[in-house]
Short mmCIF file of C-alpha atoms (C1' of nucleotides) in Angstrom, two decimals:
data_model
loop_
_atom_site.label_atom_id
_atom_site.label_comp_id
_atom_site.label_asym_id
_atom_site.label_seq_id
_atom_site.Cartn_x
_atom_site.Cartn_y
_atom_site.Cartn_z
CA MET A 1 6.28 69.57 27.22
CA GLY A 2 3.73 67.46 25.54
CA TRP A 3 2.61 63.96 26.14
CA THR A 4 4.91 61.93 23.98
CA ASP A 5 4.41 58.22 23.78
CA GLU A 6 7.35 57.71 26.03
CA ARG A 7 6.05 60.05 28.66
CA VAL A 8 2.64 58.48 28.52
CA ASP A 9 4.16 55.08 28.91
CA LEU A 10 6.09 56.18 31.93
CA LEU A 11 3.00 57.77 33.32
CA ILE A 12 1.03 54.59 32.91
CA LYS A 13 3.80 52.58 34.41
CA LEU A 14 4.32 54.74 37.44
CA TRP A 15 0.63 55.19 38.00
CA SER A 16 0.06 51.48 37.93
CA GLU A 17 2.89 51.10 40.34
CA GLY A 18 0.97 53.20 42.73
CA LEU A 19 3.01 56.34 42.76
CA SER A 20 1.11 59.47 43.57
CA ALA A 21 0.40 62.04 40.92
CA SER A 22 2.86 64.47 42.41
CA GLN A 23 5.59 61.89 42.48
CA ILE A 24 4.95 60.99 38.89
CA ALA A 25 4.96 64.63 37.96
CA GLY A 26 8.26 64.96 39.71
CA GLN A 27 9.75 62.14 37.71
CA LEU A 28 8.40 63.21 34.42
CA GLY A 29 9.41 66.75 34.95
CA GLY A 30 7.85 69.68 33.22
CA VAL A 31 4.41 68.87 34.43
CA THR A 32 2.44 69.41 37.58
CA ARG A 33 0.51 66.84 39.46
CA ASN A 34 -2.64 68.35 38.06
CA ALA A 35 -1.43 67.67 34.59
CA VAL A 36 -0.72 64.11 35.55
CA ILE A 37 -4.11 63.62 37.11
CA GLY A 38 -5.79 65.22 34.16
CA LYS A 39 -3.97 62.94 31.81
CA VAL A 40 -4.72 59.92 33.88
CA HIS A 41 -8.40 60.69 33.65
CA ARG A 42 -8.33 61.33 29.97
CA LEU A 43 -6.62 58.02 29.50
CA LYS A 44 -9.17 56.51 31.78
CA LEU A 45 -6.38 54.92 33.66
CA GLU A 46 -8.08 55.06 36.96
CA GLY A 47 -8.06 51.83 38.73
CA ARG A 48 -6.51 51.16 42.00
CA ALA A 49 -8.16 52.28 45.11
CA LYS A 50 -11.14 54.46 45.30
CA ALA A 51 -14.46 52.82 45.56
CA HIS A 52 -16.90 55.06 43.88
CA VAL A 53 -19.58 56.02 46.28
CA SER A 54 -22.05 57.20 43.76
CA ALA A 55 -24.93 55.76 41.85
CA GLN A 56 -26.09 52.97 44.01
CA GLU A 57 -25.36 54.00 47.46
CA GLN A 58 -24.07 51.42 49.78
CA ALA A 59 -26.90 49.10 50.63
CA GLN A 60 -25.27 48.59 53.93
CA PRO A 61 -24.53 51.73 55.84
CA LYS A 62 -21.94 49.96 57.85
CA VAL A 63 -22.91 48.58 61.14
CA ALA A 64 -21.86 51.52 63.10
CA VAL A 65 -18.65 50.89 64.85
CA ALA A 66 -18.09 54.52 65.39
CA ALA A 67 -15.25 53.82 67.65
CA GLU A 68 -12.81 56.48 66.86
CA VAL A 69 -9.39 55.64 67.96
CA GLU A 70 -7.25 58.55 68.61
CA THR A 71 -3.62 58.05 68.70
CA VAL A 72 -1.96 60.23 71.16
CA VAL A 73 1.46 61.13 70.13
CA GLU A 74 3.62 62.16 72.89
CA MET A 75 6.18 64.65 71.95
CA GLU A 76 8.26 63.88 74.88
CA MET A 77 11.71 64.90 73.92
CA PRO A 78 14.74 64.18 75.94
CA ALA A 79 15.92 67.33 77.49
CA ARG A 80 18.84 67.39 75.24
CA ILE A 81 19.86 65.24 72.41
CA VAL A 82 23.38 64.12 72.55
CA ALA A 83 24.55 63.55 69.08
CA MET A 84 28.04 64.76 69.30
CA GLN A 85 29.82 62.14 67.34
CA SER A 86 26.98 60.66 65.44
CA ALA A 87 27.65 61.27 61.84
CA PRO A 88 25.06 60.62 59.19
CA ARG A 89 24.67 56.97 59.86
CA ILE A 90 22.21 54.58 58.50
CA MET A 91 19.42 55.29 60.84
CA ARG A 92 16.49 53.19 60.06
CA SER A 93 13.48 53.74 62.13
CA VAL A 94 11.14 52.49 59.52
CA GLY A 95 8.83 50.03 61.03
CA GLY A 96 6.49 49.28 58.20
CA GLY A 97 7.74 46.95 55.58
CA GLY A 98 7.04 48.86 52.48
CA GLY A 99 4.70 51.39 51.07
CA SER A 100 3.04 52.79 54.06
CA HIS A 101 0.94 54.84 51.76
CA GLY A 102 -1.92 52.73 50.75
CA ALA A 103 -2.46 54.44 47.49
CA THR A 104 -2.00 51.19 45.74
CA ALA A 105 -3.80 49.04 48.10
CA LEU A 106 -7.43 48.45 47.67
CA LYS A 107 -9.77 50.35 49.80
CA MET A 108 -8.65 49.95 53.30
CA GLU A 109 -11.09 52.25 54.89
CA GLU A 110 -10.59 52.42 58.56
CA GLU A 111 -9.93 48.96 59.60
CA MET A 112 -6.96 49.37 61.74
CA ASP A 113 -6.03 47.41 64.71
CA ALA A 114 -5.10 49.68 67.44
CA VAL A 115 -1.54 48.74 67.78
CA ALA A 116 -0.99 51.21 70.48
CA GLU A 117 1.94 49.42 71.84
CA GLN A 118 5.27 50.66 70.78
CA PRO A 119 8.25 48.84 72.10
CA ARG A 120 10.28 51.70 73.24
CA PRO A 121 13.86 50.62 72.99
CA LEU A 122 15.45 53.29 75.00
CA VAL A 123 16.65 55.27 72.10
CA SER A 124 18.83 58.19 72.84
CA ALA A 125 21.41 59.49 70.50
CA GLU A 126 20.94 57.00 67.72
CA VAL A 127 17.50 57.56 66.40
CA VAL A 128 15.99 60.59 64.88
CA PRO A 129 12.71 61.80 66.25
CA ILE A 130 10.22 61.03 63.55
CA SER A 131 11.77 61.10 60.16
CA ARG A 132 9.29 60.94 57.37
CA ASN A 133 11.71 59.07 55.16
CA LEU A 134 10.87 60.95 52.04
CA THR A 135 12.32 60.26 48.66
CA LEU A 136 14.19 62.86 46.71
CA VAL A 137 11.23 63.89 44.65
CA GLN A 138 9.18 64.55 47.72
CA LEU A 139 11.45 67.14 49.15
CA ASN A 140 10.51 70.76 49.00
CA GLU A 141 11.72 74.04 50.40
CA ARG A 142 10.81 73.23 53.93
CA THR A 143 11.68 69.62 54.36
CA CYS A 144 14.77 68.42 56.11
CA LYS A 145 17.29 67.18 53.62
CA TRP A 146 19.28 65.11 56.01
CA PRO A 147 20.21 61.89 54.24
CA LEU A 148 19.14 58.57 55.67
CA GLY A 149 20.92 55.51 54.52
CA ASP A 150 23.19 54.81 51.66
CA PRO A 151 22.85 57.22 48.77
CA LEU A 152 23.63 54.33 46.48
CA SER A 153 20.91 52.19 47.90
CA PRO A 154 17.50 52.19 46.29
CA ASP A 155 15.83 52.92 49.57
CA PHE A 156 17.87 55.97 50.22
CA ARG A 157 15.68 58.54 51.90
CA PHE A 158 15.74 61.93 53.45
CA CYS A 159 14.54 62.93 56.86
CA GLY A 160 11.79 65.07 55.45
CA ASN A 161 10.72 66.59 58.71
CA HIS A 162 9.71 70.19 58.67
CA SER A 163 12.57 72.59 58.58
CA ASN A 164 12.70 76.24 59.24
CA ASP A 165 12.50 77.81 55.86
CA ALA A 166 15.97 79.10 56.39
CA SER A 167 17.64 75.82 57.19
CA PRO A 168 17.99 72.81 54.97
CA TYR A 169 17.54 70.64 58.00
CA CYS A 170 15.00 70.11 60.69
CA LEU A 171 15.79 71.31 64.17
CA TYR A 172 17.30 68.04 65.17
CA HIS A 173 19.56 67.59 62.20
CA ALA A 174 20.54 71.19 62.12
CA LYS A 175 22.09 70.69 65.51
CA ILE A 176 24.12 67.81 64.24
CA ALA A 177 25.04 69.45 61.00
CA PHE A 178 26.15 72.73 62.39
CA GLN A 179 28.15 71.72 65.37
CA PRO A 180 30.61 74.23 66.53
CA VAL A 181 33.80 72.46 65.77
CA SER A 182 35.46 72.52 69.10
CA GLU A 183 38.72 71.88 67.52
CA ARG A 184 39.49 70.84 64.06
CA ARG A 185 42.81 70.60 62.48
CA ARG A 186 42.86 73.53 60.21
CA VAL A 187 39.87 74.80 58.53
CA ARG A 188 40.83 74.03 55.06
"C1'" DC B 1 -0.12 72.64 57.13
"C1'" DC B 2 1.14 68.89 54.52
"C1'" DC B 3 -0.66 65.79 51.24
"C1'" DT B 4 -4.08 62.91 48.10
"C1'" DG B 5 -7.20 62.44 43.80
"C1'" DA B 6 -11.58 64.50 41.25
"C1'" DT B 7 -13.76 67.88 38.57
"C1'" DT B 8 -14.51 71.91 36.07
"C1'" DC B 9 -13.79 74.83 32.33
"C1'" DG B 10 -11.19 78.35 29.55
"C1'" DC B 11 -7.82 77.76 26.38
"C1'" DG C 1 -6.47 67.49 24.51
"C1'" DC C 2 -4.49 70.18 28.06
"C1'" DG C 3 -3.86 71.70 32.85
"C1'" DA C 4 -4.71 75.61 36.46
"C1'" DA C 5 -8.01 76.37 39.63
"C1'" DT C 6 -10.91 74.50 42.48
"C1'" DC C 7 -13.14 71.08 45.22
"C1'" DA C 8 -13.22 67.40 48.68
"C1'" DG C 9 -11.01 64.71 51.59
"C1'" DG C 10 -7.00 62.56 55.00
#
DNA sequence: CCCTGATTCGC
DNA sequence: GCGAATCAGG
């Protein structure tokens, strides 16, 4: 596939919208992310994000605030997840409002407020551990393909957690998906 | 390990 | 011009 005007247009559009090279490649089809990046450079489309750190080095070497915040993620899982009747419901655990990936945003560096407090609404059988909420084009051979939300909705996502290369789902969703039907009227 | 973009260089 | 391979980072 070559770079037709249409494809270039789409590339420019998506790139300016902040999609990553791999996502754009996925949409265009027939090209890899490398191809996309290469094209972007040739077109000199670069723009958003990335503050070149060359030539004139930063006159101000940042007033050292070397405070490194380390977020400790507790993988405390309930002994057993009871998800018997929970069918693929609209489980939204997305906290951020939109694009959590700051590819578009200007340089954000490391100015984060340690929002270490997470209101822990005793979740139990409703919420999925830590879905990555990936879009279709981001899925690969080892990402959980459990659907999240309405397939007709624009923000339809997939779990995206790591899955055992054999299963199409992550551990959690595999349990829900492959429940031993205790009793089902006929196995049609 | 997953991902990101940047660069190089043979084609 | 193209993009795989590689590099450098998160």
